[in-house]
């Protein structure tokens, strides 16, 4: 499960950061760093509900088998 969450997180970070960098008009080092930080924030915003859903499904499966 940890590998799956890590893979999803890295994929989201790359996708969202690349999308933010592609939307920039003038490219400075500070704007690229800002886009990467924004990519981290967006990844956390998207990843937290996914992790919560995965944990809830696992909890429901454990209670269903008992």
PDB file of N, CA and C in Angstrom:
ATOM      1  N   UNK A   1       0.811  -1.187   0.000  1.00  0.00           N
ATOM      2  CA  UNK A   1       0.000   0.000   0.000  1.00  0.00           C
ATOM      3  C   UNK A   1       0.862   1.263   0.000  1.00  0.00           C
ATOM      4  N   UNK A   2       1.966   1.229   0.733  1.00  0.00           N
ATOM      5  CA  UNK A   2       2.842   2.394   0.790  1.00  0.00           C
ATOM      6  C   UNK A   2       3.433   2.701  -0.581  1.00  0.00           C
ATOM      7  N   UNK A   3       3.790   1.650  -1.326  1.00  0.00           N
ATOM      8  CA  UNK A   3       4.344   1.860  -2.663  1.00  0.00           C
ATOM      9  C   UNK A   3       3.304   2.447  -3.603  1.00  0.00           C
ATOM     10  N   UNK A   4       2.059   2.003  -3.457  1.00  0.00           N
ATOM     11  CA  UNK A   4       0.982   2.519  -4.303  1.00  0.00           C
ATOM     12  C   UNK A   4       0.744   3.996  -4.030  1.00  0.00           C
ATOM     13  N   UNK A   5       0.673   4.370  -2.760  1.00  0.00           N
ATOM     14  CA  UNK A   5       0.456   5.771  -2.401  1.00  0.00           C
ATOM     15  C   UNK A   5       1.636   6.624  -2.841  1.00  0.00           C
ATOM     16  N   UNK A   6       2.846   6.115  -2.675  1.00  0.00           N
ATOM     17  CA  UNK A   6       4.034   6.843  -3.109  1.00  0.00           C
ATOM     18  C   UNK A   6       4.046   7.036  -4.623  1.00  0.00           C
ATOM     19  N   UNK A   7       3.691   6.000  -5.354  1.00  0.00           N
ATOM     20  CA  UNK A   7       3.635   6.098  -6.817  1.00  0.00           C
ATOM     21  C   UNK A   7       2.580   7.098  -7.267  1.00  0.00           C
ATOM     22  N   UNK A   8       1.410   7.051  -6.645  1.00  0.00           N
ATOM     23  CA  UNK A   8       0.352   8.003  -6.986  1.00  0.00           C
ATOM     24  C   UNK A   8       0.790   9.424  -6.655  1.00  0.00           C
ATOM     25  N   UNK A   9       1.418   9.614  -5.507  1.00  0.00           N
ATOM     26  CA  UNK A   9       1.878  10.938  -5.103  1.00  0.00           C
ATOM     27  C   UNK A   9       2.920  11.514  -6.043  1.00  0.00           C
ATOM     28  N   UNK A  10       3.885  10.704  -6.423  1.00  0.00           N
ATOM     29  CA  UNK A  10       4.929  11.172  -7.344  1.00  0.00           C
ATOM     30  C   UNK A  10       4.335  11.485  -8.706  1.00  0.00           C
ATOM     31  N   UNK A  11       3.429  10.635  -9.177  1.00  0.00           N
ATOM     32  CA  UNK A  11       2.789  10.875 -10.474  1.00  0.00           C
ATOM     33  C   UNK A  11       1.982  12.165 -10.456  1.00  0.00           C
ATOM     34  N   UNK A  12       1.217  12.383  -9.387  1.00  0.00           N
ATOM     35  CA  UNK A  12       0.449  13.622  -9.277  1.00  0.00           C
ATOM     36  C   UNK A  12       1.359  14.837  -9.215  1.00  0.00           C
ATOM     37  N   UNK A  13       2.447  14.740  -8.458  1.00  0.00           N
ATOM     38  CA  UNK A  13       3.375  15.864  -8.344  1.00  0.00           C
ATOM     39  C   UNK A  13       3.969  16.219  -9.699  1.00  0.00           C
ATOM     40  N   UNK A  14       4.415  15.215 -10.440  1.00  0.00           N
ATOM     41  CA  UNK A  14       5.011  15.473 -11.749  1.00  0.00           C
ATOM     42  C   UNK A  14       3.984  16.080 -12.691  1.00  0.00           C
ATOM     43  N   UNK A  15       2.791  15.508 -12.707  1.00  0.00           N
ATOM     44  CA  UNK A  15       1.743  15.996 -13.598  1.00  0.00           C
ATOM     45  C   UNK A  15       1.346  17.429 -13.264  1.00  0.00           C
ATOM     46  N   UNK A  16       1.064  17.702 -12.002  1.00  0.00           N
ATOM     47  CA  UNK A  16       0.610  19.034 -11.617  1.00  0.00           C
ATOM     48  C   UNK A  16       1.717  20.079 -11.736  1.00  0.00           C
ATOM     49  N   UNK A  17       2.943  19.727 -11.388  1.00  0.00           N
ATOM     50  CA  UNK A  17       4.058  20.679 -11.516  1.00  0.00           C
ATOM     51  C   UNK A  17       4.341  20.983 -12.982  1.00  0.00           C
ATOM     52  N   UNK A  18       4.312  19.956 -13.815  1.00  0.00           N
ATOM     53  CA  UNK A  18       4.539  20.173 -15.244  1.00  0.00           C
ATOM     54  C   UNK A  18       3.455  21.067 -15.812  1.00  0.00           C
ATOM     55  N   UNK A  19       2.206  20.840 -15.400  1.00  0.00           N
ATOM     56  CA  UNK A  19       1.107  21.660 -15.890  1.00  0.00           C
ATOM     57  C   UNK A  19       1.282  23.110 -15.445  1.00  0.00           C
ATOM     58  N   UNK A  20       1.700  23.329 -14.194  1.00  0.00           N
ATOM     59  CA  UNK A  20       1.918  24.692 -13.708  1.00  0.00           C
ATOM     60  C   UNK A  20       3.074  25.368 -14.443  1.00  0.00           C
ATOM     61  N   UNK A  21       4.141  24.648 -14.695  1.00  0.00           N
ATOM     62  CA  UNK A  21       5.292  25.224 -15.399  1.00  0.00           C
ATOM     63  C   UNK A  21       4.934  25.559 -16.845  1.00  0.00           C
ATOM     64  N   UNK A  22       4.112  24.723 -17.473  1.00  0.00           N
ATOM     65  CA  UNK A  22       3.723  24.994 -18.851  1.00  0.00           C
ATOM     66  C   UNK A  22       2.822  26.227 -18.960  1.00  0.00           C
ATOM     67  N   UNK A  23       2.132  26.597 -17.897  1.00  0.00           N
ATOM     68  CA  UNK A  23       1.256  27.772 -17.919  1.00  0.00           C
ATOM     69  C   UNK A  23       2.008  29.080 -17.689  1.00  0.00           C
ATOM     70  N   UNK A  24       3.293  29.012 -17.345  1.00  0.00           N
ATOM     71  CA  UNK A  24       4.074  30.225 -17.085  1.00  0.00           C
ATOM     72  C   UNK A  24       4.408  30.935 -18.385  1.00  0.00           C
ATOM     73  N   UNK A  25       4.375  32.274 -18.340  1.00  0.00           N
ATOM     74  CA  UNK A  25       4.751  33.060 -19.516  1.00  0.00           C
ATOM     75  C   UNK A  25       6.233  33.403 -19.504  1.00  0.00           C
ATOM     76  N   UNK A  26       6.690  34.078 -18.474  1.00  0.00           N
ATOM     77  CA  UNK A  26       8.119  34.352 -18.362  1.00  0.00           C
ATOM     78  C   UNK A  26       8.704  33.410 -17.320  1.00  0.00           C
ATOM     79  N   UNK A  27       9.832  32.844 -17.655  1.00  0.00           N
ATOM     80  CA  UNK A  27      10.386  31.791 -16.803  1.00  0.00           C
ATOM     81  C   UNK A  27      11.611  32.323 -16.067  1.00  0.00           C
ATOM     82  N   UNK A  28      11.483  32.395 -14.762  1.00  0.00           N
ATOM     83  CA  UNK A  28      12.605  32.697 -13.877  1.00  0.00           C
ATOM     84  C   UNK A  28      12.789  31.504 -12.959  1.00  0.00           C
ATOM     85  N   UNK A  29      13.887  31.522 -12.228  1.00  0.00           N
ATOM     86  CA  UNK A  29      14.100  30.452 -11.258  1.00  0.00           C
ATOM     87  C   UNK A  29      13.041  30.510 -10.164  1.00  0.00           C
ATOM     88  N   UNK A  30      12.689  31.719  -9.740  1.00  0.00           N
ATOM     89  CA  UNK A  30      11.708  31.847  -8.656  1.00  0.00           C
ATOM     90  C   UNK A  30      10.323  31.387  -9.099  1.00  0.00           C
ATOM     91  N   UNK A  31       9.963  31.621 -10.362  1.00  0.00           N
ATOM     92  CA  UNK A  31       8.641  31.175 -10.814  1.00  0.00           C
ATOM     93  C   UNK A  31       8.591  29.660 -10.951  1.00  0.00           C
ATOM     94  N   UNK A  32       9.702  29.048 -11.345  1.00  0.00           N
ATOM     95  CA  UNK A  32       9.747  27.589 -11.423  1.00  0.00           C
ATOM     96  C   UNK A  32       9.664  26.982 -10.024  1.00  0.00           C
ATOM     97  N   UNK A  33      10.383  27.568  -9.073  1.00  0.00           N
ATOM     98  CA  UNK A  33      10.314  27.088  -7.688  1.00  0.00           C
ATOM     99  C   UNK A  33       8.896  27.267  -7.142  1.00  0.00           C
ATOM    100  N   UNK A  34       8.280  28.395  -7.456  1.00  0.00           N
ATOM    101  CA  UNK A  34       6.900  28.623  -7.034  1.00  0.00           C
ATOM    102  C   UNK A  34       5.947  27.612  -7.644  1.00  0.00           C
ATOM    103  N   UNK A  35       6.161  27.262  -8.915  1.00  0.00           N
ATOM    104  CA  UNK A  35       5.317  26.258  -9.568  1.00  0.00           C
ATOM    105  C   UNK A  35       5.518  24.884  -8.934  1.00  0.00           C
ATOM    106  N   UNK A  36       6.746  24.569  -8.550  1.00  0.00           N
ATOM    107  CA  UNK A  36       6.995  23.287  -7.873  1.00  0.00           C
ATOM    108  C   UNK A  36       6.341  23.241  -6.506  1.00  0.00           C
ATOM    109  N   UNK A  37       6.415  24.362  -5.767  1.00  0.00           N
ATOM    110  CA  UNK A  37       5.760  24.414  -4.457  1.00  0.00           C
ATOM    111  C   UNK A  37       4.246  24.313  -4.613  1.00  0.00           C
ATOM    112  N   UNK A  38       3.712  24.983  -5.635  1.00  0.00           N
ATOM    113  CA  UNK A  38       2.287  24.879  -5.913  1.00  0.00           C
ATOM    114  C   UNK A  38       1.917  23.449  -6.294  1.00  0.00           C
ATOM    115  N   UNK A  39       2.793  22.765  -7.022  1.00  0.00           N
ATOM    116  CA  UNK A  39       2.567  21.364  -7.365  1.00  0.00           C
ATOM    117  C   UNK A  39       2.525  20.484  -6.128  1.00  0.00           C
ATOM    118  N   UNK A  40       3.376  20.763  -5.153  1.00  0.00           N
ATOM    119  CA  UNK A  40       3.361  20.005  -3.894  1.00  0.00           C
ATOM    120  C   UNK A  40       2.041  20.232  -3.163  1.00  0.00           C
ATOM    121  N   UNK A  41       1.612  21.493  -3.092  1.00  0.00           N
ATOM    122  CA  UNK A  41       0.355  21.799  -2.403  1.00  0.00           C
ATOM    123  C   UNK A  41      -0.828  21.126  -3.093  1.00  0.00           C
ATOM    124  N   UNK A  42      -0.862  21.184  -4.415  1.00  0.00           N
ATOM    125  CA  UNK A  42      -1.951  20.548  -5.158  1.00  0.00           C
ATOM    126  C   UNK A  42      -1.916  19.040  -4.993  1.00  0.00           C
ATOM    127  N   UNK A  43      -0.735  18.466  -4.970  1.00  0.00           N
ATOM    128  CA  UNK A  43      -0.616  17.020  -4.779  1.00  0.00           C
ATOM    129  C   UNK A  43      -1.171  16.613  -3.421  1.00  0.00           C
ATOM    130  N   UNK A  44      -0.836  17.362  -2.374  1.00  0.00           N
ATOM    131  CA  UNK A  44      -1.359  17.047  -1.044  1.00  0.00           C
ATOM    132  C   UNK A  44      -2.875  17.192  -0.994  1.00  0.00           C
ATOM    133  N   UNK A  45      -3.397  18.231  -1.653  1.00  0.00           N
ATOM    134  CA  UNK A  45      -4.844  18.445  -1.658  1.00  0.00           C
ATOM    135  C   UNK A  45      -5.558  17.296  -2.351  1.00  0.00           C
ATOM    136  N   UNK A  46      -4.981  16.765  -3.406  1.00  0.00           N
ATOM    137  CA  UNK A  46      -5.614  15.668  -4.143  1.00  0.00           C
ATOM    138  C   UNK A  46      -5.339  14.326  -3.467  1.00  0.00           C
ATOM    139  N   UNK A  47      -4.165  14.138  -2.893  1.00  0.00           N
ATOM    140  CA  UNK A  47      -3.757  12.838  -2.366  1.00  0.00           C
ATOM    141  C   UNK A  47      -4.424  12.500  -1.024  1.00  0.00           C
ATOM    142  N   UNK A  48      -4.671  13.491  -0.192  1.00  0.00           N
ATOM    143  CA  UNK A  48      -5.255  13.216   1.127  1.00  0.00           C
ATOM    144  C   UNK A  48      -6.627  12.555   1.020  1.00  0.00           C
ATOM    145  N   UNK A  49      -7.559  13.048   0.187  1.00  0.00           N
ATOM    146  CA  UNK A  49      -8.839  12.331   0.066  1.00  0.00           C
ATOM    147  C   UNK A  49      -8.690  10.921  -0.513  1.00  0.00           C
ATOM    148  N   UNK A  50      -7.740  10.717  -1.417  1.00  0.00           N
ATOM    149  CA  UNK A  50      -7.516   9.384  -1.976  1.00  0.00           C
ATOM    150  C   UNK A  50      -7.059   8.433  -0.880  1.00  0.00           C
ATOM    151  N   UNK A  51      -6.150   8.869  -0.025  1.00  0.00           N
ATOM    152  CA  UNK A  51      -5.661   8.030   1.075  1.00  0.00           C
ATOM    153  C   UNK A  51      -6.784   7.732   2.062  1.00  0.00           C
ATOM    154  N   UNK A  52      -7.605   8.738   2.349  1.00  0.00           N
ATOM    155  CA  UNK A  52      -8.730   8.519   3.261  1.00  0.00           C
ATOM    156  C   UNK A  52      -9.693   7.485   2.687  1.00  0.00           C
ATOM    157  N   UNK A  53      -9.992   7.566   1.405  1.00  0.00           N
ATOM    158  CA  UNK A  53     -10.890   6.601   0.772  1.00  0.00           C
ATOM    159  C   UNK A  53     -10.284   5.202   0.808  1.00  0.00           C
ATOM    160  N   UNK A  54      -8.995   5.083   0.525  1.00  0.00           N
ATOM    161  CA  UNK A  54      -8.336   3.772   0.557  1.00  0.00           C
ATOM    162  C   UNK A  54      -8.404   3.178   1.967  1.00  0.00           C
ATOM    163  N   UNK A  55      -8.134   3.989   2.981  1.00  0.00           N
ATOM    164  CA  UNK A  55      -8.183   3.494   4.361  1.00  0.00           C
ATOM    165  C   UNK A  55      -9.600   3.106   4.777  1.00  0.00           C
ATOM    166  N   UNK A  56     -10.598   3.876   4.351  1.00  0.00           N
ATOM    167  CA  UNK A  56     -11.976   3.530   4.671  1.00  0.00           C
ATOM    168  C   UNK A  56     -12.396   2.219   4.018  1.00  0.00           C
ATOM    169  N   UNK A  57     -11.986   2.006   2.779  1.00  0.00           N
ATOM    170  CA  UNK A  57     -12.317   0.757   2.089  1.00  0.00           C
ATOM    171  C   UNK A  57     -11.659  -0.422   2.793  1.00  0.00           C
ATOM    172  N   UNK A  58     -10.401  -0.276   3.211  1.00  0.00           N
ATOM    173  CA  UNK A  58      -9.727  -1.354   3.941  1.00  0.00           C
ATOM    174  C   UNK A  58     -10.413  -1.639   5.267  1.00  0.00           C
ATOM    175  N   UNK A  59     -10.838  -0.583   5.967  1.00  0.00           N
ATOM    176  CA  UNK A  59     -11.513  -0.769   7.245  1.00  0.00           C
ATOM    177  C   UNK A  59     -12.854  -1.476   7.052  1.00  0.00           C
ATOM    178  N   UNK A  60     -13.589  -1.108   6.015  1.00  0.00           N
ATOM    179  CA  UNK A  60     -14.876  -1.752   5.740  1.00  0.00           C
ATOM    180  C   UNK A  60     -14.671  -3.218   5.373  1.00  0.00           C
ATOM    181  N   UNK A  61     -13.628  -3.524   4.611  1.00  0.00           N
ATOM    182  CA  UNK A  61     -13.360  -4.908   4.247  1.00  0.00           C
ATOM    183  C   UNK A  61     -13.010  -5.741   5.486  1.00  0.00           C
ATOM    184  N   UNK A  62     -12.246  -5.173   6.421  1.00  0.00           N
ATOM    185  CA  UNK A  62     -11.897  -5.911   7.647  1.00  0.00           C
ATOM    186  C   UNK A  62     -13.134  -6.179   8.480  1.00  0.00           C
ATOM    187  N   UNK A  63     -14.003  -5.224   8.608  1.00  0.00           N
ATOM    188  CA  UNK A  63     -15.220  -5.416   9.409  1.00  0.00           C
ATOM    189  C   UNK A  63     -16.190  -6.355   8.710  1.00  0.00           C
ATOM    190  N   UNK A  64     -16.160  -6.389   7.389  1.00  0.00           N
ATOM    191  CA  UNK A  64     -17.066  -7.262   6.647  1.00  0.00           C
ATOM    192  C   UNK A  64     -16.681  -8.727   6.747  1.00  0.00           C
ATOM    193  N   UNK A  65     -15.398  -9.016   6.862  1.00  0.00           N
ATOM    194  CA  UNK A  65     -14.949 -10.418   6.939  1.00  0.00           C
ATOM    195  C   UNK A  65     -15.079 -10.966   8.354  1.00  0.00           C
ATOM    196  N   UNK A  66     -15.107 -10.114   9.380  1.00  0.00           N
ATOM    197  CA  UNK A  66     -15.194 -10.591  10.771  1.00  0.00           C
ATOM    198  C   UNK A  66     -16.573 -10.970  11.146  1.00  0.00           C
TER     199      UNK A  66
END
